[in-house]
Amino acid sequence: MDNSCLIKIDNVSKVFKRKGMFRNEPEVKALDNVSLTVKKGEVLGIIGESGSGKTTLGKLILGLLKPGSGNISFADIDNSSSQNGKPIVQVIFQDPYDSLSHMMTVEQLVAEPCIIQNRKNFDRNRIVLALESVGLTPVESFLHKYPHTLSGGQRQRVAIARAMITEPDMIIADEPISMLDASIGVDILNLMLDMKERTGITFMFITHDIAAAAYISDNIAVMKEGKIVEYGSREQIISDCCHEYTKSLLLSASTGTFNNTSFDDK
Amino acid sequence: MPLLDVKELSVNFSTKEGVHHVLKNVDLNINKGEIVGLIGESGSGKSTLAMTVLDINSRNREMSGNISFMEERIDNLKKERMRNIRGKHIGSVPQSSMNALDPLVKIRSQFFETIKAHTDMSRQEMLSLTARSLEMVGIDPLRMNSCPYEFSGGQRQRIMIALSMLLSPELIIADEPTTALDATVQLKITTLLKDVVQQKNTSMLVISHDLHTISRICDRIYIMYAGRIVETGTRDEILNDPVHPYTQKLLASRLPLMCEPVRVKGISGTPPSTLKKYEVCEFMERCDKVSDICRTVRPPECTGNVKVACHMECHLE
């Protein structure tokens, strides 16, 4: 594996067997021979409709699911000697209203990954720095708040601080802005871009919104029915895509622009 | 005379934390056959407006102002009369309507429930009405015996639209009809809403936080911020020539679909609290165009002929 590559996914398939109570239901092939490499320091966008297997792919990389066949290998890391338990992958979930415990304060929420990593010792300054870096300032006023008192955008920032604090090599962001207002979603995307520039972290950005993926990603993979139907740089996908599905996605995104008034006439 | 006419509507909710001022002096009207968009961020009070019109949030509510529907005051009607209007004359597509259907009750039974509540149709008539309305939204009428959990999110959304249209109401209130759907499905749903309104010759109030998705089907748009209407106009006026700084920022936060990396600015700051009573413009803390007059005088209210609630507008003239 060459140096620029962080994660290599090789012919991975995942089949979900549904066990009915009385009859055997058909199998669902969530991923079908997917191969993909994630390069160091890039933002990789994964676009696809619901049920195309994009979240399954994220869960496989996180190790929340085991692949049915195929390999997922991480660059130059053997799991046996991983230094001080530094994690490779962290995650930001879709719904900030459900992904943060309602019983914990912001401080406890952000400290939790540190406590798990370092077995109970953690540096309070790191929490302050992490919250500062996601723009939750003044930090003191946020430390003792509970998630239900925060807005959706602020909650998603706490989720990002939680993911960033253990300094992972890569963050998987699973639809981080689909639950947020458009104007707040842009702020979250800008925050992710800033973090990438500052720390060189790798992002995998899972979304159904091609405009958001095009805004943030260096490379884009388009998924449909468990397969990657198209992969390329942002420029290639947007100006020069080949697959019908990508074209239909682009079309549905661009008819939304307000300059196009011809929509009414159709 | 407009179909729905909301005048000087203010709504407060008293809670343990204090009084939440959710709607402040809202004027809104919908004419026959019109699709009107109501756009605002989370917590701006757009859903509260819809619920107040339908009178389904009366707990701890204090309200003042007028709501007339088909030339009848409906803001203090008896519960029974209001129940007759809901469903028959005003249809509603609730927020997260994908979850609004009972997942374990057959589609057919849920449709029959609505029909039985308002009319005395025979079983045969009910069946054909259900089949017709499902067909209209592109769902195979043969599937009316399925349960909602067997449908996808977009299909459930379409069933919900069919259910709200069932008795051909004069007005439909659709609360966030496209949120949480895929981009391609969003396009289909908005097109469907437009078609349905044209076919049945009804009016519609569409509520959303996404100006761009919804604007393509609207005739007129109201922009709401912190419980106030801050700008109103026809779709072209709002999209091509926005005046209020908030509308301008909303439009600018659209993600462009371009090859070159560009930076788009969101709207910084946080939405104002509903607990506080503002003596000046609510948007001042997040506005880049604050002038001295903003700090002392309230901007004009967006009522009657005033279309923009901002001092800027007055300076221009």
Coordinates of C-alpha atoms in Angstrom, one line a residue:
Chain A
M1 CA 0.0 0.0 0.0
D2 CA 1.5 3.4 -0.9
N3 CA 1.9 6.1 1.6
S4 CA -0.8 8.5 0.5
C5 CA -3.5 6.0 1.1
L6 CA -5.2 5.8 4.5
I7 CA -7.9 3.2 4.0
K8 CA -8.2 0.6 1.3
I9 CA -11.5 -1.1 0.8
D10 CA -11.1 -4.2 -1.4
N11 CA -14.1 -6.0 -2.9
V12 CA -16.2 -5.7 0.1
S13 CA -19.7 -7.1 0.1
K14 CA -22.3 -7.1 2.9
V15 CA -25.5 -9.0 2.8
F16 CA -28.2 -8.6 5.4
K17 CA -30.2 -11.7 6.0
R18 CA -33.7 -10.9 7.2
K19 CA -35.2 -13.6 9.3
G20 CA -38.9 -13.5 9.3
M21 CA -40.9 -15.1 12.0
F22 CA -42.7 -17.5 9.8
R23 CA -41.0 -17.3 6.4
N24 CA -37.6 -16.4 5.2
E25 CA -37.5 -13.0 3.7
P26 CA -35.3 -12.1 0.7
E27 CA -31.7 -11.1 1.4
V28 CA -30.7 -7.5 1.1
K29 CA -27.4 -6.9 -0.7
A30 CA -26.4 -3.6 1.0
L31 CA -22.9 -3.6 -0.6
D32 CA -21.9 -5.4 -3.7
N33 CA -18.1 -5.7 -4.4
V34 CA -17.2 -2.2 -3.4
S35 CA -13.6 -1.2 -3.8
L36 CA -12.4 2.3 -2.8
T37 CA -9.4 4.0 -1.4
V38 CA -9.4 6.9 1.0
K39 CA -6.4 9.1 0.6
K40 CA -4.7 10.9 3.4
G41 CA -6.0 14.5 4.0
E42 CA -8.7 14.4 1.4
V43 CA -12.4 14.9 1.8
L44 CA -14.1 12.0 0.1
G45 CA -17.8 12.5 -0.6
I46 CA -20.1 9.5 -0.8
I47 CA -23.4 10.4 -2.6
G48 CA -26.4 8.1 -3.0
E49 CA -30.1 7.9 -2.4
S50 CA -31.6 6.2 0.7
G51 CA -30.9 2.5 0.7
S52 CA -27.8 2.8 -1.6
G53 CA -25.5 1.4 1.1
K54 CA -23.6 4.6 1.9
T55 CA -24.2 4.3 5.7
T56 CA -23.4 0.6 5.6
L57 CA -20.0 1.5 4.1
G58 CA -19.4 4.0 6.9
K59 CA -20.3 1.5 9.5
L60 CA -18.0 -1.2 8.0
I61 CA -15.1 1.2 8.2
L62 CA -15.9 2.1 11.8
G63 CA -16.1 -1.6 12.6
L64 CA -19.7 -1.4 13.7
L65 CA -20.4 -4.1 11.1
K66 CA -18.2 -6.9 9.8
P67 CA -17.9 -7.3 6.1
G68 CA -19.4 -10.4 4.6
S69 CA -16.5 -10.8 2.2
G70 CA -13.5 -8.7 1.2
N71 CA -11.0 -6.7 3.1
I72 CA -10.8 -3.3 4.7
S73 CA -7.2 -2.4 5.5
F74 CA -5.8 0.7 7.2
A75 CA -2.5 2.1 6.2
D76 CA 0.7 1.3 8.1
I77 CA -1.1 0.4 11.2
D78 CA -1.0 -3.0 12.8
N79 CA -3.7 -3.2 15.4
S80 CA -1.5 -5.0 17.9
S81 CA 0.9 -2.2 18.5
S82 CA -1.3 0.8 18.1
Q83 CA 0.3 3.6 20.1
N84 CA -1.5 4.9 23.2
G85 CA -4.8 3.8 21.8
K86 CA -5.1 6.7 19.4
P87 CA -8.1 6.0 17.3
I88 CA -8.0 5.9 13.6
V89 CA -11.6 6.7 12.8
Q90 CA -14.3 8.7 14.6
V91 CA -17.8 9.5 13.6
I92 CA -20.4 12.3 13.4
F93 CA -23.9 11.0 13.2
Q94 CA -26.8 12.4 11.2
D95 CA -29.2 13.4 14.0
P96 CA -27.7 15.7 16.6
Y97 CA -30.9 15.6 18.5
D98 CA -30.5 11.9 19.2
S99 CA -26.7 11.3 19.1
L100 CA -25.9 13.2 22.3
S101 CA -27.0 11.9 25.7
H102 CA -29.6 14.1 27.3
M103 CA -28.3 13.3 30.8
M104 CA -24.7 14.7 30.3
T105 CA -23.4 18.2 30.1
V106 CA -21.4 19.4 27.2
E107 CA -18.2 19.1 29.3
Q108 CA -19.0 15.4 30.1
L109 CA -20.0 14.7 26.5
V110 CA -16.7 16.0 25.1
A111 CA -14.7 14.4 28.0
E112 CA -16.1 11.0 27.4
P113 CA -13.9 10.0 24.5
C114 CA -10.8 11.2 26.4
I115 CA -11.8 9.2 29.5
I116 CA -12.3 6.1 27.4
Q117 CA -9.0 6.6 25.7
N118 CA -6.8 7.5 28.7
R119 CA -8.5 5.5 31.4
K120 CA -10.0 8.3 33.5
N121 CA -7.3 11.0 33.2
F122 CA -8.1 13.8 31.0
D123 CA -6.9 17.3 30.6
R124 CA -9.6 19.9 31.0
N125 CA -7.7 22.3 28.8
R126 CA -8.1 20.0 25.9
I127 CA -11.9 20.1 26.3
V128 CA -11.8 23.9 26.3
L129 CA -9.6 23.9 23.2
A130 CA -11.8 21.5 21.4
L131 CA -14.9 23.5 22.1
E132 CA -13.1 26.7 21.0
S133 CA -12.0 25.0 17.8
V134 CA -15.6 24.2 16.8
G135 CA -16.7 27.8 17.5
L136 CA -18.6 27.3 20.7
T137 CA -17.4 30.4 22.4
P138 CA -17.3 31.7 25.1
V139 CA -16.5 28.1 26.2
E140 CA -17.3 28.7 29.9
S141 CA -21.0 29.4 29.2
F142 CA -21.3 26.1 27.2
L143 CA -19.4 23.7 29.5
H144 CA -22.3 23.1 31.9
K145 CA -25.2 23.2 29.5
Y146 CA -27.3 20.2 28.6
P147 CA -27.9 19.3 24.9
H148 CA -31.6 20.1 25.1
T149 CA -30.8 23.8 25.7
L150 CA -28.7 24.0 22.5
S151 CA -29.8 24.6 19.0
G152 CA -29.4 21.9 16.3
G153 CA -26.3 23.6 14.9
Q154 CA -24.7 23.9 18.3
R155 CA -25.4 20.3 19.0
Q156 CA -23.8 19.2 15.8
R157 CA -20.7 21.3 16.8
V158 CA -20.6 19.4 20.1
A159 CA -20.7 16.2 18.2
I160 CA -17.8 17.4 16.0
A161 CA -15.8 18.4 19.1
R162 CA -16.4 14.9 20.5
A163 CA -15.1 13.4 17.3
M164 CA -12.1 15.7 17.1
I165 CA -10.8 15.6 20.7
T166 CA -9.0 12.3 20.4
E167 CA -7.2 13.5 17.2
P168 CA -8.3 10.7 14.9
D169 CA -6.8 10.2 11.4
M170 CA -10.2 10.3 9.9
I171 CA -13.7 11.3 10.6
I172 CA -16.7 9.7 9.0
A173 CA -19.6 12.3 8.8
D174 CA -22.8 10.5 8.1
E175 CA -25.3 13.1 6.7
P176 CA -24.1 15.8 9.3
I177 CA -26.2 18.6 7.8
S178 CA -29.4 16.9 6.6
M179 CA -31.2 17.7 9.9
L180 CA -30.1 21.3 10.0
D181 CA -31.4 24.5 8.4
A182 CA -29.7 25.4 5.1
S183 CA -27.9 28.5 6.5
I184 CA -26.6 26.6 9.6
G185 CA -25.6 23.6 7.5
V186 CA -23.3 25.9 5.5
D187 CA -21.6 26.9 8.7
I188 CA -21.0 23.3 9.7
L189 CA -19.5 22.5 6.3
N190 CA -17.2 25.6 6.6
L191 CA -16.1 24.4 10.0
M192 CA -15.2 21.0 8.6
L193 CA -13.3 22.7 5.8
D194 CA -11.4 24.8 8.3
M195 CA -10.5 21.8 10.4
K196 CA -9.2 20.0 7.3
E197 CA -7.0 22.9 6.5
R198 CA -5.8 23.3 10.0
T199 CA -5.1 19.7 11.1
G200 CA -5.0 17.9 7.8
I201 CA -7.6 15.4 9.0
T202 CA -9.3 13.1 6.5
F203 CA -13.1 13.3 6.1
M204 CA -15.5 10.9 4.6
F205 CA -18.6 12.8 4.0
I206 CA -21.7 10.8 3.4
T207 CA -24.7 12.7 2.0
H208 CA -27.6 12.6 -0.4
D209 CA -27.1 16.2 -1.4
I210 CA -24.9 16.6 -4.4
A211 CA -24.5 20.3 -3.9
A212 CA -23.1 19.8 -0.4
A213 CA -20.8 17.0 -1.5
A214 CA -19.5 19.2 -4.3
Y215 CA -19.0 22.1 -1.9
I216 CA -16.8 20.2 0.5
S217 CA -15.3 17.2 -1.3
D218 CA -12.0 16.7 -3.2
N219 CA -13.2 13.4 -4.6
I220 CA -16.7 12.0 -5.0
A221 CA -18.0 8.5 -5.2
V222 CA -21.5 8.0 -6.3
M223 CA -23.4 4.9 -5.0
K224 CA -26.5 3.2 -6.2
E225 CA -27.9 -0.1 -5.1
G226 CA -24.8 -1.1 -3.2
K227 CA -22.3 -0.4 -6.0
I228 CA -20.1 2.5 -6.7
V229 CA -21.3 3.6 -10.1
E230 CA -18.9 6.5 -10.5
Y231 CA -15.8 7.8 -8.8
G232 CA -13.8 10.9 -9.7
S233 CA -12.6 14.3 -8.6
R234 CA -15.1 17.0 -8.0
E235 CA -14.5 18.5 -11.4
Q236 CA -15.0 15.3 -13.2
I237 CA -18.2 14.4 -11.4
I238 CA -19.8 17.8 -11.9
S239 CA -18.7 18.8 -15.3
D240 CA -18.0 15.5 -17.0
C241 CA -20.0 12.7 -15.4
C242 CA -20.9 9.6 -17.4
H243 CA -23.4 7.6 -15.4
E244 CA -27.1 8.3 -15.9
Y245 CA -27.8 8.3 -12.1
T246 CA -25.2 11.0 -11.5
K247 CA -26.7 13.1 -14.3
S248 CA -30.2 12.8 -12.7
L249 CA -28.8 13.9 -9.4
L250 CA -27.1 16.9 -10.9
L251 CA -30.3 17.7 -12.8
S252 CA -32.4 17.6 -9.7
A253 CA -29.9 19.8 -7.9
S254 CA -29.6 22.4 -10.6
T255 CA -33.4 22.8 -11.3
G256 CA -33.5 24.1 -7.8
T257 CA -31.6 27.2 -8.8
F258 CA -33.8 30.2 -9.0
N259 CA -32.4 31.4 -12.4
N260 CA -34.2 28.5 -14.0
T261 CA -37.8 29.5 -14.4
S262 CA -38.5 27.1 -17.2
F263 CA -39.6 24.6 -14.6
D264 CA -43.1 26.1 -14.4
D265 CA -43.7 25.6 -18.1
K266 CA -43.1 21.9 -18.0
Chain B
M1 CA -61.5 38.6 -0.2
P2 CA -58.7 36.2 0.4
L3 CA -59.4 32.6 1.2
L4 CA -57.4 32.7 4.4
D5 CA -56.7 36.0 6.1
V6 CA -54.5 36.2 9.1
K7 CA -54.4 39.7 10.7
E8 CA -52.3 41.0 13.5
L9 CA -51.9 37.5 14.9
S10 CA -49.8 37.3 18.1
V11 CA -49.3 34.0 19.9
N12 CA -47.7 33.5 23.3
F13 CA -47.2 30.4 25.2
S14 CA -46.8 30.5 29.0
T15 CA -44.4 27.9 30.3
K16 CA -42.4 27.3 33.5
E17 CA -39.5 29.3 32.1
G18 CA -41.7 32.3 31.3
V19 CA -43.8 33.6 28.4
H20 CA -42.6 32.6 25.0
H21 CA -43.4 35.2 22.4
V22 CA -43.7 33.0 19.3
L23 CA -45.7 35.0 16.8
K24 CA -45.7 38.7 16.7
N25 CA -48.2 40.7 14.7
V26 CA -48.3 38.4 11.7
D27 CA -50.3 39.4 8.6
L28 CA -50.7 36.7 6.0
N29 CA -53.2 36.0 3.3
I30 CA -53.8 33.3 0.8
N31 CA -55.9 33.8 -2.3
K32 CA -57.8 31.1 -4.1
G33 CA -55.7 28.9 -6.2
E34 CA -52.4 30.3 -4.9
I35 CA -49.4 28.5 -3.5
V36 CA -47.8 30.5 -0.8
G37 CA -44.5 29.7 0.8
L38 CA -43.6 30.5 4.4
I39 CA -39.9 30.3 4.9
G40 CA -37.9 30.7 8.1
E41 CA -35.3 28.9 10.2
S42 CA -36.1 26.4 13.0
G43 CA -37.8 28.1 15.9
S44 CA -39.0 31.1 13.9
G45 CA -42.6 30.2 14.5
K46 CA -43.7 28.9 11.1
S47 CA -45.2 25.7 12.4
T48 CA -46.9 27.5 15.2
L49 CA -48.6 29.7 12.6
A50 CA -49.9 26.6 10.8
M51 CA -51.0 24.9 14.1
T52 CA -52.7 28.1 15.2
V53 CA -54.7 28.3 12.0
L54 CA -55.7 24.6 12.5
D55 CA -56.2 25.3 16.2
I56 CA -54.3 22.2 17.4
N57 CA -52.0 23.9 19.8
S58 CA -54.5 25.6 22.2
R59 CA -52.8 24.4 25.4
N60 CA -51.2 27.3 27.4
R61 CA -51.8 29.5 24.4
E62 CA -52.7 33.2 24.5
M63 CA -53.5 34.7 21.2
S64 CA -54.7 38.0 19.8
G65 CA -55.7 39.0 16.3
N66 CA -58.0 37.6 13.6
I67 CA -58.0 34.5 11.5
S68 CA -60.7 34.4 8.8
F69 CA -61.2 31.5 6.5
M70 CA -63.8 31.7 3.7
E71 CA -65.1 34.9 5.2
E72 CA -65.7 33.3 8.6
R73 CA -63.8 34.1 11.8
I74 CA -62.2 30.8 12.9
D75 CA -59.9 31.9 15.7
N76 CA -62.5 31.3 18.5
L77 CA -64.7 28.7 17.1
K78 CA -66.1 25.9 19.2
K79 CA -64.1 22.7 19.1
E80 CA -66.8 20.7 17.3
R81 CA -67.1 23.2 14.5
M82 CA -63.3 23.4 14.1
R83 CA -63.2 19.7 13.8
N84 CA -65.5 19.9 10.9
I85 CA -63.3 22.4 9.2
R86 CA -60.1 20.4 9.7
G87 CA -59.8 17.7 7.1
K88 CA -62.9 18.8 5.1
H89 CA -62.0 22.4 4.3
I90 CA -58.4 22.7 5.5
G91 CA -56.2 19.7 4.8
S92 CA -52.9 19.3 6.6
V93 CA -49.7 17.5 5.7
P94 CA -48.0 17.5 9.1
Q95 CA -44.3 17.8 9.8
S96 CA -42.4 14.6 9.5
S97 CA -45.5 13.2 7.9
M98 CA -43.6 10.1 7.1
N99 CA -44.2 9.1 10.7
A100 CA -47.7 10.6 10.8
L101 CA -49.4 7.5 9.5
D102 CA -50.1 4.7 11.9
P103 CA -47.5 2.1 10.7
L104 CA -49.7 -0.9 11.5
V105 CA -53.1 0.2 10.2
K106 CA -53.9 -0.4 6.5
I107 CA -53.8 2.6 4.3
R108 CA -57.4 2.0 3.3
S109 CA -58.6 2.1 6.9
Q110 CA -56.8 5.3 7.5
F111 CA -58.4 6.9 4.5
F112 CA -61.8 5.6 5.5
E113 CA -61.4 7.1 8.9
T114 CA -61.1 10.6 7.5
I115 CA -64.0 10.1 5.0
K116 CA -66.3 8.7 7.7
A117 CA -65.6 11.6 10.0
H118 CA -66.9 14.1 7.5
T119 CA -69.4 12.5 5.1
D120 CA -71.8 9.6 4.8
M121 CA -70.5 7.7 1.8
S122 CA -71.2 4.2 1.0
R123 CA -68.4 1.7 1.1
Q124 CA -68.2 1.5 -2.6
E125 CA -67.9 5.3 -2.9
M126 CA -65.2 5.4 -0.2
L127 CA -63.2 2.7 -2.1
S128 CA -63.4 4.5 -5.4
L129 CA -62.5 7.9 -3.7
T130 CA -59.5 6.3 -2.0
A131 CA -58.4 4.6 -5.2
R132 CA -58.7 7.9 -7.2
S133 CA -56.7 9.9 -4.7
L134 CA -53.9 7.3 -4.4
E135 CA -53.7 7.2 -8.2
M136 CA -53.4 11.0 -8.3
V137 CA -50.2 10.9 -6.3
G138 CA -48.8 8.0 -8.3
I139 CA -49.4 5.1 -5.8
D140 CA -50.9 1.9 -7.2
P141 CA -54.5 1.7 -5.8
L142 CA -54.0 -2.0 -5.4
R143 CA -51.7 -1.3 -2.6
M144 CA -54.3 0.3 -0.4
N145 CA -54.4 -2.8 1.6
S146 CA -50.8 -2.5 2.6
C147 CA -49.6 -1.0 5.8
P148 CA -47.5 2.2 5.9
Y149 CA -44.3 0.4 7.0
E150 CA -44.3 -1.4 3.7
F151 CA -43.8 1.9 1.8
S152 CA -40.6 4.0 1.4
G153 CA -40.3 7.5 2.9
G154 CA -41.2 9.2 -0.3
Q155 CA -44.1 7.0 -0.9
R156 CA -45.5 7.6 2.6
Q157 CA -45.1 11.3 2.0
R158 CA -47.2 11.0 -1.2
I159 CA -49.8 8.9 0.7
M160 CA -50.0 11.7 3.3
I161 CA -50.5 14.3 0.5
A162 CA -53.3 12.1 -0.9
L163 CA -54.9 11.8 2.5
S164 CA -54.8 15.6 3.0
M165 CA -56.4 16.1 -0.4
L166 CA -59.0 13.4 0.0
L167 CA -62.1 15.5 0.6
S168 CA -60.9 18.3 -1.8
P169 CA -60.3 20.9 0.9
E170 CA -60.1 24.6 -0.1
L171 CA -56.8 25.0 1.6
I172 CA -53.9 22.6 2.3
I173 CA -51.2 23.4 4.8
A174 CA -48.0 21.4 4.1
D175 CA -45.5 21.6 6.9
E176 CA -41.9 20.8 5.7
P177 CA -43.1 18.4 3.0
T178 CA -39.7 17.8 1.5
T179 CA -37.4 17.9 4.5
A180 CA -35.5 14.6 5.2
L181 CA -36.1 13.3 1.7
D182 CA -33.5 12.6 -1.0
A183 CA -32.8 15.3 -3.5
T184 CA -34.4 13.4 -6.4
V185 CA -37.5 12.6 -4.3
Q186 CA -37.7 16.2 -3.2
L187 CA -38.0 17.3 -6.8
K188 CA -40.8 14.7 -7.4
I189 CA -42.8 15.8 -4.3
T190 CA -42.6 19.5 -5.0
T191 CA -43.8 18.8 -8.6
L192 CA -46.6 16.6 -7.3
L193 CA -47.7 19.4 -4.9
K194 CA -47.9 21.8 -7.7
D195 CA -49.8 19.4 -10.0
V196 CA -52.3 18.5 -7.2
V197 CA -53.1 22.1 -6.5
Q198 CA -53.7 22.8 -10.2
Q199 CA -55.9 19.7 -10.7
K200 CA -58.0 20.3 -7.6
N201 CA -58.0 24.1 -7.8
T202 CA -57.2 24.6 -4.2
S203 CA -54.8 26.8 -2.4
M204 CA -51.7 25.8 -0.4
L205 CA -49.5 27.1 2.3
V206 CA -46.1 25.4 2.1
I207 CA -43.8 25.8 5.1
S208 CA -40.1 25.1 4.8
H209 CA -36.7 26.2 5.9
D210 CA -35.3 25.6 2.5
L211 CA -36.0 28.6 0.3
H212 CA -34.5 27.0 -2.8
T213 CA -36.4 23.8 -2.8
I214 CA -39.8 25.2 -2.1
S215 CA -39.5 28.5 -4.1
R216 CA -39.9 26.8 -7.4
I217 CA -43.6 26.0 -6.8
C218 CA -44.6 29.1 -4.9
D219 CA -46.5 32.1 -6.3
R220 CA -45.8 34.3 -3.3
I221 CA -43.4 34.0 -0.4
Y222 CA -43.4 35.2 3.1
I223 CA -40.1 35.2 5.0
M224 CA -40.4 34.8 8.7
Y225 CA -37.8 35.6 11.3
A226 CA -38.2 35.3 15.1
G227 CA -42.0 35.2 14.9
R228 CA -42.3 38.2 12.5
I229 CA -42.9 38.4 8.8
V230 CA -39.8 40.3 7.7
E231 CA -40.4 40.3 3.9
T232 CA -43.1 39.3 1.5
G233 CA -43.5 39.4 -2.2
T234 CA -44.0 37.4 -5.3
R235 CA -41.5 34.6 -6.0
D236 CA -39.5 36.6 -8.5
E237 CA -39.3 39.7 -6.2
I238 CA -38.0 37.6 -3.4
L239 CA -35.5 35.5 -5.4
N240 CA -34.2 38.2 -7.8
D241 CA -34.5 41.3 -5.7
P242 CA -34.5 40.6 -2.0
V243 CA -34.4 43.7 0.2
H244 CA -34.3 42.5 3.8
P245 CA -30.7 41.5 4.9
Y246 CA -32.0 38.2 6.3
T247 CA -33.6 37.2 2.9
Q248 CA -30.4 38.2 1.2
K249 CA -28.3 36.0 3.6
L250 CA -30.7 33.1 3.1
L251 CA -30.3 33.3 -0.6
A252 CA -26.5 33.6 -0.3
S253 CA -26.3 30.5 1.8
R254 CA -27.3 28.4 -1.1
L255 CA -24.5 25.9 -2.0
P256 CA -23.4 26.4 -5.6
L257 CA -22.8 23.5 -7.9
M258 CA -19.5 24.5 -9.3
C259 CA -16.2 22.9 -10.1
E260 CA -14.0 25.6 -8.5
P261 CA -13.7 25.6 -4.8
V262 CA -15.6 28.6 -3.4
R263 CA -16.6 29.6 0.1
V264 CA -20.3 30.3 0.9
K265 CA -21.1 32.2 4.1
G266 CA -23.8 30.9 6.4
I267 CA -25.7 33.2 8.7
S268 CA -23.5 33.6 11.8
G269 CA -24.9 34.0 15.3
T270 CA -27.8 32.3 16.9
P271 CA -31.5 32.8 16.5
P272 CA -33.0 35.1 19.1
S273 CA -34.7 33.7 22.1
T274 CA -38.5 33.7 22.2
L275 CA -38.4 34.5 25.9
K276 CA -37.0 38.0 25.3
K277 CA -39.2 40.9 24.3
Y278 CA -37.3 42.9 21.7
E279 CA -37.7 46.7 21.5
V280 CA -35.7 46.9 18.3
C281 CA -35.2 44.7 15.2
E282 CA -34.7 41.0 16.1
F283 CA -32.2 40.5 13.4
M284 CA -29.9 43.3 14.5
E285 CA -27.4 41.0 16.3
R286 CA -26.8 39.1 13.1
C287 CA -27.1 41.8 10.5
D288 CA -24.1 43.4 8.7
K289 CA -26.0 46.5 7.7
V290 CA -26.9 47.9 11.1
S291 CA -27.2 51.7 11.2
D292 CA -27.9 54.0 14.0
I293 CA -31.6 54.1 13.5
C294 CA -31.7 50.3 14.0
R295 CA -30.5 50.6 17.6
T296 CA -33.2 53.0 18.6
V297 CA -36.4 52.6 16.5
R298 CA -38.3 49.5 15.6
P299 CA -38.5 48.8 11.8
P300 CA -41.9 49.1 10.2
E301 CA -44.2 46.1 10.5
C302 CA -44.8 44.0 7.5
T303 CA -48.5 44.7 7.1
G304 CA -50.7 46.2 4.5
N305 CA -48.6 47.8 1.8
V306 CA -45.3 47.5 3.7
K307 CA -43.5 44.6 2.2
V308 CA -40.2 44.7 4.0
A309 CA -39.7 45.1 7.8
C310 CA -36.4 46.9 7.6
H311 CA -35.2 50.5 7.9
M312 CA -33.1 50.0 4.8
E313 CA -36.2 49.9 2.6
C314 CA -37.3 53.3 3.9
H315 CA -33.8 54.8 3.2
L316 CA -33.9 53.6 -0.4
E317 CA -37.1 55.5 -1.2

